[in-house]
Coordinates of N, CA and C in Angstrom, one line a residue:
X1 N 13.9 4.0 -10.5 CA 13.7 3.8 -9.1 C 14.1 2.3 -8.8
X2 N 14.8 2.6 -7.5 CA 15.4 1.0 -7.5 C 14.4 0.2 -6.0
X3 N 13.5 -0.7 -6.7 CA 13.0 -1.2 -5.2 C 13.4 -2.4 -4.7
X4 N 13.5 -2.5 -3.8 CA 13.9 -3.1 -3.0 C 13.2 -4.2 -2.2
X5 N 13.7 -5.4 -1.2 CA 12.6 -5.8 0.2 C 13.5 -5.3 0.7
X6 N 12.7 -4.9 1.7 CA 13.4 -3.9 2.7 C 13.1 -4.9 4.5
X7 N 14.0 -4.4 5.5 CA 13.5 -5.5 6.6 C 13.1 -4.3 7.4
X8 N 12.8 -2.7 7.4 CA 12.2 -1.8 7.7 C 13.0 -1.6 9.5
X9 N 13.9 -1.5 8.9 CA 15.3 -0.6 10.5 C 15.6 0.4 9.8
X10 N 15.5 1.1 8.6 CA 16.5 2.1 8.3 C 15.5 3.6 8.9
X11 N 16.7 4.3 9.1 CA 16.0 5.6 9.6 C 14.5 6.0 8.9
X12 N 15.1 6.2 7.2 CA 14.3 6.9 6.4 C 12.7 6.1 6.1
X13 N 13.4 4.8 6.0 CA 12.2 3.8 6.2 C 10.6 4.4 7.3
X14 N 11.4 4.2 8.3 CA 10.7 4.6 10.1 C 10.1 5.8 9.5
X15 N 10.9 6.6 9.6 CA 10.1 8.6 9.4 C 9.0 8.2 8.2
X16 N 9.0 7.4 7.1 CA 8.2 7.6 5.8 C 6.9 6.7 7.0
X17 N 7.2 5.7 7.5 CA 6.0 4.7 7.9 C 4.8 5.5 8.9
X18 N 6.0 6.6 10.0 CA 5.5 7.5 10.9 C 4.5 8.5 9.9
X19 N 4.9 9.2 9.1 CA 4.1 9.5 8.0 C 2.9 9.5 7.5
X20 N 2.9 8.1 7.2 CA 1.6 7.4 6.6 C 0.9 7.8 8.0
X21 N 1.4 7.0 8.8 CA 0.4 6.6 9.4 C 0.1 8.2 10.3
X22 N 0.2 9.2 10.0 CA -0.4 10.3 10.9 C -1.0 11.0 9.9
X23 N -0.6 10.5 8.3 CA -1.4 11.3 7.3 C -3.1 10.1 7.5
X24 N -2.7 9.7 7.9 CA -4.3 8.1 7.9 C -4.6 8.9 9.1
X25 N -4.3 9.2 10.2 CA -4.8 9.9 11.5 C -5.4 11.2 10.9
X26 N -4.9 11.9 10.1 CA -5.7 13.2 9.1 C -6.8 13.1 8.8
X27 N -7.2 11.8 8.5 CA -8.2 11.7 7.5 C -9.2 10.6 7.7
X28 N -8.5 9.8 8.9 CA -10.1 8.8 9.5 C -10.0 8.7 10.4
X29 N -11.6 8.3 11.2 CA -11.1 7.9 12.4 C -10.4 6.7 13.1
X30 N -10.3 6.8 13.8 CA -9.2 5.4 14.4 C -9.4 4.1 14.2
X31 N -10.9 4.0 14.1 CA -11.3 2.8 14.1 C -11.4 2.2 12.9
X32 N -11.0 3.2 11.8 CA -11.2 3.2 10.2 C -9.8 2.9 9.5
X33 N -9.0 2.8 10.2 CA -7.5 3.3 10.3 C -7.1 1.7 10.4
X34 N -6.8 1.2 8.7 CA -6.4 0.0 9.0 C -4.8 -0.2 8.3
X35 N -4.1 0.9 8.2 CA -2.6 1.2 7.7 C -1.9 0.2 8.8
X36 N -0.6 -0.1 8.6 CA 0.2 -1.3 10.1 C 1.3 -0.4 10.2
X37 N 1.4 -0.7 11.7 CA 2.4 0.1 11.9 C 4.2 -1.1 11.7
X38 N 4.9 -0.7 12.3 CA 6.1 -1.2 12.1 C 6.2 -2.6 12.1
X39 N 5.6 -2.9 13.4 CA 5.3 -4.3 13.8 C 4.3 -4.8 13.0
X40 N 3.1 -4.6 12.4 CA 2.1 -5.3 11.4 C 3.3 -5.7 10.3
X41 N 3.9 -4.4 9.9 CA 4.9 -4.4 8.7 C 5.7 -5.6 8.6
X42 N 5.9 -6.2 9.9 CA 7.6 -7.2 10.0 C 6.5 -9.1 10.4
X43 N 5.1 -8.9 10.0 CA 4.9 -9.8 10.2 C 5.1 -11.0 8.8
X44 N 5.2 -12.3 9.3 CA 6.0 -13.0 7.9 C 5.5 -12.9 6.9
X45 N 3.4 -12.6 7.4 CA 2.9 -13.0 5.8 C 2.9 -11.5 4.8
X46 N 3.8 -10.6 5.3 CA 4.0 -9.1 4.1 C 5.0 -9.5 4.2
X47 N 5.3 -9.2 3.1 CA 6.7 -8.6 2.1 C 7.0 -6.9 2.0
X48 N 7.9 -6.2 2.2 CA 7.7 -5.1 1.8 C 8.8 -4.3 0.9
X49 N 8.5 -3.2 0.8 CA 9.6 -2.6 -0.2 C 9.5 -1.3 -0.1
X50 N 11.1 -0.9 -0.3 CA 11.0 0.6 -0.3 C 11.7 0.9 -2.0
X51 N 11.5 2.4 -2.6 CA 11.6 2.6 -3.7 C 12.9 3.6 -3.4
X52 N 14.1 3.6 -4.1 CA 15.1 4.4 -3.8 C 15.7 5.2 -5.4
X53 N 16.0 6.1 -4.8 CA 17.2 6.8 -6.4 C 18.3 7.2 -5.4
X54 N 19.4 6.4 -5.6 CA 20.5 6.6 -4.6 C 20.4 6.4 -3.3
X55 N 20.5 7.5 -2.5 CA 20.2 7.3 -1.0 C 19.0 7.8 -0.4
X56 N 17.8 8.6 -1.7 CA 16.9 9.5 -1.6 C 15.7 8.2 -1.6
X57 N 15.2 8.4 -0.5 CA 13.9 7.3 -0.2 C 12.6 8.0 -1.0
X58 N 12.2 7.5 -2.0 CA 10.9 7.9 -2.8 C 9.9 7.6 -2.6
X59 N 9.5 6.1 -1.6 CA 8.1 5.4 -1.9 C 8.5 3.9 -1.0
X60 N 7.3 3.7 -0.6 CA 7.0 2.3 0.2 C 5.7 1.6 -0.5
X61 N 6.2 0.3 -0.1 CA 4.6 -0.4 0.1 C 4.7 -2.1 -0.1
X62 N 3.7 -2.7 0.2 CA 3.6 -3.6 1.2 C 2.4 -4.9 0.4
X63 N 2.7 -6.0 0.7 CA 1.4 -7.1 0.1 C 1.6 -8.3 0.9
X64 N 0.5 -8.3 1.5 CA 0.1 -9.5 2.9 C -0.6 -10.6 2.0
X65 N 0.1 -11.7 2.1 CA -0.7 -12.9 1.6 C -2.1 -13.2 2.7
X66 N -2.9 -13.0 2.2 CA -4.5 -13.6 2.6 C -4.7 -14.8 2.9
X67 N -4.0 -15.2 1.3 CA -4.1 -16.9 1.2 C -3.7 -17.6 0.1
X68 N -3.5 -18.8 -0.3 CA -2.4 -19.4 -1.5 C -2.9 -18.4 -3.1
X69 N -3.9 -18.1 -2.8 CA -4.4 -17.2 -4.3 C -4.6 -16.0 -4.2
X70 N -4.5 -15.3 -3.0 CA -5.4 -13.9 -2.6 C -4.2 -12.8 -1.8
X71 N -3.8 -12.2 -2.5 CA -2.7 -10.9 -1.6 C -3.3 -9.6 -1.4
X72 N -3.0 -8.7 -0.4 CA -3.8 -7.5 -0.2 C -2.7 -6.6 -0.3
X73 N -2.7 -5.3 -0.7 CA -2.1 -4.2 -1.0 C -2.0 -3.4 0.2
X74 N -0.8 -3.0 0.6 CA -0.5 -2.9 2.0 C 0.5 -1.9 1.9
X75 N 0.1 -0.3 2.8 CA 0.9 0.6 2.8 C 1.8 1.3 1.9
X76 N 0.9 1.3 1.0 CA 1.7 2.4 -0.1 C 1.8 3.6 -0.2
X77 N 2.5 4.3 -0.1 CA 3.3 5.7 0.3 C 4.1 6.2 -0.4
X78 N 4.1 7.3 -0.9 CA 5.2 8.0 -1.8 C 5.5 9.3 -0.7
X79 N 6.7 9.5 -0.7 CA 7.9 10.5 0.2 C 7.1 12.1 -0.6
X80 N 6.6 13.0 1.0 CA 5.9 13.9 0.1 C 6.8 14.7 -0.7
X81 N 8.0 14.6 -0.8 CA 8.9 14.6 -2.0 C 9.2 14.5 -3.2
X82 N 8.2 13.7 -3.5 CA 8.5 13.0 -4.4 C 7.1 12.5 -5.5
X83 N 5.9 13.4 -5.1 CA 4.4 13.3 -5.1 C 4.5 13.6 -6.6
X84 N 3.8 12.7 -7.5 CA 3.4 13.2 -8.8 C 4.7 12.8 -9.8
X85 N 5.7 12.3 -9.3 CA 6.5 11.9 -10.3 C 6.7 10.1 -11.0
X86 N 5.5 10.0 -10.3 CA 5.2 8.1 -11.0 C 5.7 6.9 -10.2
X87 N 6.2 7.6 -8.7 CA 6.6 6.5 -7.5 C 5.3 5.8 -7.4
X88 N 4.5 5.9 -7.0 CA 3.2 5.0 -6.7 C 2.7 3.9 -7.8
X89 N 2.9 4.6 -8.4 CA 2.6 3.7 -9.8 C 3.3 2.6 -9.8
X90 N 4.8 3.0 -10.1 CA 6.1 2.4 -10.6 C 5.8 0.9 -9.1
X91 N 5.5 1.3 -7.4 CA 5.6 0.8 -7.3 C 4.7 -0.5 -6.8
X92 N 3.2 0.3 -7.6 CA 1.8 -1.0 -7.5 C 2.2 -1.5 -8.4
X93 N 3.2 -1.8 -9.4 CA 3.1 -2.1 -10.5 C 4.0 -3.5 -10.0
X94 N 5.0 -2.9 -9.5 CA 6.3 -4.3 -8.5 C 5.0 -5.2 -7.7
X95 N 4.2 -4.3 -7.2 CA 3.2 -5.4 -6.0 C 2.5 -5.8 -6.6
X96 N 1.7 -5.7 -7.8 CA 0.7 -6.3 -8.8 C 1.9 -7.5 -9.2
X97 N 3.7 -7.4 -9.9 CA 4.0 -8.2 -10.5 C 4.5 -9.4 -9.7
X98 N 4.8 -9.2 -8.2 CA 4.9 -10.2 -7.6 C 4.1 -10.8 -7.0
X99 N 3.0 -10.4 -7.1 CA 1.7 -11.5 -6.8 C 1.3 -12.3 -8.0
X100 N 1.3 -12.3 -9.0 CA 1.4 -12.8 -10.0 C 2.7 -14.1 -10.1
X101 N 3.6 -13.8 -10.0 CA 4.7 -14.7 -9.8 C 4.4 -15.3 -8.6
X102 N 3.9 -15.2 -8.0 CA 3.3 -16.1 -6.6 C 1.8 -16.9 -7.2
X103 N 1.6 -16.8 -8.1 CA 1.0 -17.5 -8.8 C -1.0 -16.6 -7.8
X104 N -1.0 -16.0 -7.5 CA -2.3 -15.2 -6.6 C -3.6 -15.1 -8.2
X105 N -4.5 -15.6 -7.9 CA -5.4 -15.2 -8.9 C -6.3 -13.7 -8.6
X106 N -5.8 -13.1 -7.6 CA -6.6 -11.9 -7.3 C -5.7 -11.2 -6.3
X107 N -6.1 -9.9 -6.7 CA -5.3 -8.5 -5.7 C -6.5 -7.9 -5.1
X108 N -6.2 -7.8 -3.5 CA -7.4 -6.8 -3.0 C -6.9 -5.2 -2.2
X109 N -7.7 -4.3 -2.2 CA -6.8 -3.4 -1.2 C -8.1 -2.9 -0.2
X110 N -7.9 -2.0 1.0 CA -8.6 -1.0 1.7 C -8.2 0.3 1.5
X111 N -8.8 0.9 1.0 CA -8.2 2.5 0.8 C -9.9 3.2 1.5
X112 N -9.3 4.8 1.6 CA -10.3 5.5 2.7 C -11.5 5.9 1.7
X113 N -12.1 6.0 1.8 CA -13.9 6.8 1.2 C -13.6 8.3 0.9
X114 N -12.5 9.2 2.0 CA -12.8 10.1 1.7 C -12.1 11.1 0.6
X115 N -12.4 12.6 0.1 CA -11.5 13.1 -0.6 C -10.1 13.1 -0.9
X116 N -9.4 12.9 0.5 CA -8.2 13.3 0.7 C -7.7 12.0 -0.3
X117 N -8.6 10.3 0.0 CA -8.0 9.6 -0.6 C -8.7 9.2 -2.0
X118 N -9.1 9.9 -3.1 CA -9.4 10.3 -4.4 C -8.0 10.0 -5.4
X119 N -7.2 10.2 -5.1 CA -6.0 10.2 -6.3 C -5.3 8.6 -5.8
X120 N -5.5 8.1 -4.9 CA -5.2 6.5 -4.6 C -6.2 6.1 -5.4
X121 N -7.5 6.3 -5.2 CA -8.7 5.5 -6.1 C -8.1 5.7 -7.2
X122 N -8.2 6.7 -7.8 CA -8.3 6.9 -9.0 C -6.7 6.0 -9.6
X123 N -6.0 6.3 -8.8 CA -4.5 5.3 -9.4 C -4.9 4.0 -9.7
X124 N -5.3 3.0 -8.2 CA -6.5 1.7 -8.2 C -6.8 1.8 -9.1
X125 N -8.0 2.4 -9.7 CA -8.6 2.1 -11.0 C -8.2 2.1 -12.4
X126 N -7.2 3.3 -12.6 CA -6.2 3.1 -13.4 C -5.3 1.6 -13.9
X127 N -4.9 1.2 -12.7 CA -4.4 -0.9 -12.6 C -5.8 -1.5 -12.8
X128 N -6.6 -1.2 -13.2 CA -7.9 -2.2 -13.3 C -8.7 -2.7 -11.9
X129 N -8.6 -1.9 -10.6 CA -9.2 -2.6 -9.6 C -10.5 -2.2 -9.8
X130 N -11.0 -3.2 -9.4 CA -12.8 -2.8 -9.4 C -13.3 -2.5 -7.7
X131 N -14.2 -1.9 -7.7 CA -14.7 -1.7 -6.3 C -16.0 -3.0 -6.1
X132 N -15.3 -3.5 -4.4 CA -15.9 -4.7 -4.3 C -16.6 -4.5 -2.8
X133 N -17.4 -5.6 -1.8 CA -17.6 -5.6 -0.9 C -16.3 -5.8 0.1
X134 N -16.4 -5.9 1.5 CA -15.3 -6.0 2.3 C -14.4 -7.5 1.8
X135 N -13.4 -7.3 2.6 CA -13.0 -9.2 2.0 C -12.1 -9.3 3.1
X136 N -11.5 -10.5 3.3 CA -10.6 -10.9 4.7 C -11.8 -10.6 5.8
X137 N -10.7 -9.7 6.7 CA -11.5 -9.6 8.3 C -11.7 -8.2 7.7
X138 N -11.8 -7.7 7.0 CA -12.5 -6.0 6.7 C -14.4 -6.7 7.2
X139 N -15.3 -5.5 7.3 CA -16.5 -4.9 8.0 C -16.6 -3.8 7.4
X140 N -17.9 -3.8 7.1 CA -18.6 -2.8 6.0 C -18.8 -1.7 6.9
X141 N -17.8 -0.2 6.6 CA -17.2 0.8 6.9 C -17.4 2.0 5.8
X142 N -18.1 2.8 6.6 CA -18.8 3.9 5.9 C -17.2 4.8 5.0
X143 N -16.0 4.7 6.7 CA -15.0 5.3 5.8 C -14.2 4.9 4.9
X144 N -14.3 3.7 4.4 CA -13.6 2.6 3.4 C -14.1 2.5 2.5
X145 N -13.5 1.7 1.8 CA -13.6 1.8 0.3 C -12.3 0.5 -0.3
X146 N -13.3 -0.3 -0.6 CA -12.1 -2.2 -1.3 C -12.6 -2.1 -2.4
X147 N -11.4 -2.8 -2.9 CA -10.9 -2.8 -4.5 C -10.3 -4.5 -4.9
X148 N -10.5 -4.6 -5.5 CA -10.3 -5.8 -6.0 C -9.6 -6.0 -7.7
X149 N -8.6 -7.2 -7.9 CA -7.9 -7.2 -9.3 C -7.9 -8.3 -9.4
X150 N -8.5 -8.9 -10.4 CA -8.3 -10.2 -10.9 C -7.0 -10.2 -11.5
X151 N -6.3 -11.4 -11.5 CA -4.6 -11.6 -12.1 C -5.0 -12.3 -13.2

């Protein structure tokens, strides 16, 4: 998989982001619903990336600096295409290693509480994230669920 920063204008890009964010409409409510849309996406402090094998779009995702030591895990998405073949992984692995190289002594994410989002936790925990209280501007949210990685 070849990833990329991506500056998020490409068709396939758009359709994967529309995606996310109606599969997060699935499964919380609105107010629980802290995915960014295009415009969160293009703000300076994320970086983002998309995951490609040729011209076939496999996977997104995203890391918002917090602060000189602290990055958050932002919009990770694998093309339901492409589910179960090691995109997600391959590409928390790119967002874990450039936080790192930014010298971050910690990784945090928001992922949902409920079933649907069970195989994201369990990926999280797999990288070592621990379950923590809220952090940044997150508020203790019945449908959420923060994770935290020391670097």
């Amino acid at each position: 998989m070849d990833i990329r920063q991506d500056d998020l204008s490409g068709e396939k890009v758009i359709a994967l982001i529309a995606e996310h964010l109606y599969g997060m409409s699935l499964h919380s409510p609105p107010e629980s619903i802290h995915a960014l849309d295009l415009v969160g996406l293009k703000k300076t402090d994320i970086t983002f990336w998309s995951g490609w094998e040729e011209d076939e779009l496999l996977g997104i995702g995203a890391l918002k600096e917090l602060d000189g030591g602290h990055g958050e895990v932002k919009s990770m998405r694998t093309s339901s295409l492409h589910l179960r073949k090691g995109v997600a992984r391959r590409m928390l692995q790119h967002i874990i290693d450039e936080a790192k190289r930014r010298g971050y002594g910690r990784i945090s994410l928001e992922t949902g509480s409920m079933e649907a989002f069970a195989p994201a936790r369990r990926l999280y925990e797999s990288f070592g994230f621990a379950y923590c209280g809220p952090f940044a501007d997150y508020k203790e949210d019945p449908n959420s669920v923060f994770m935290t990685k020391e670097l």
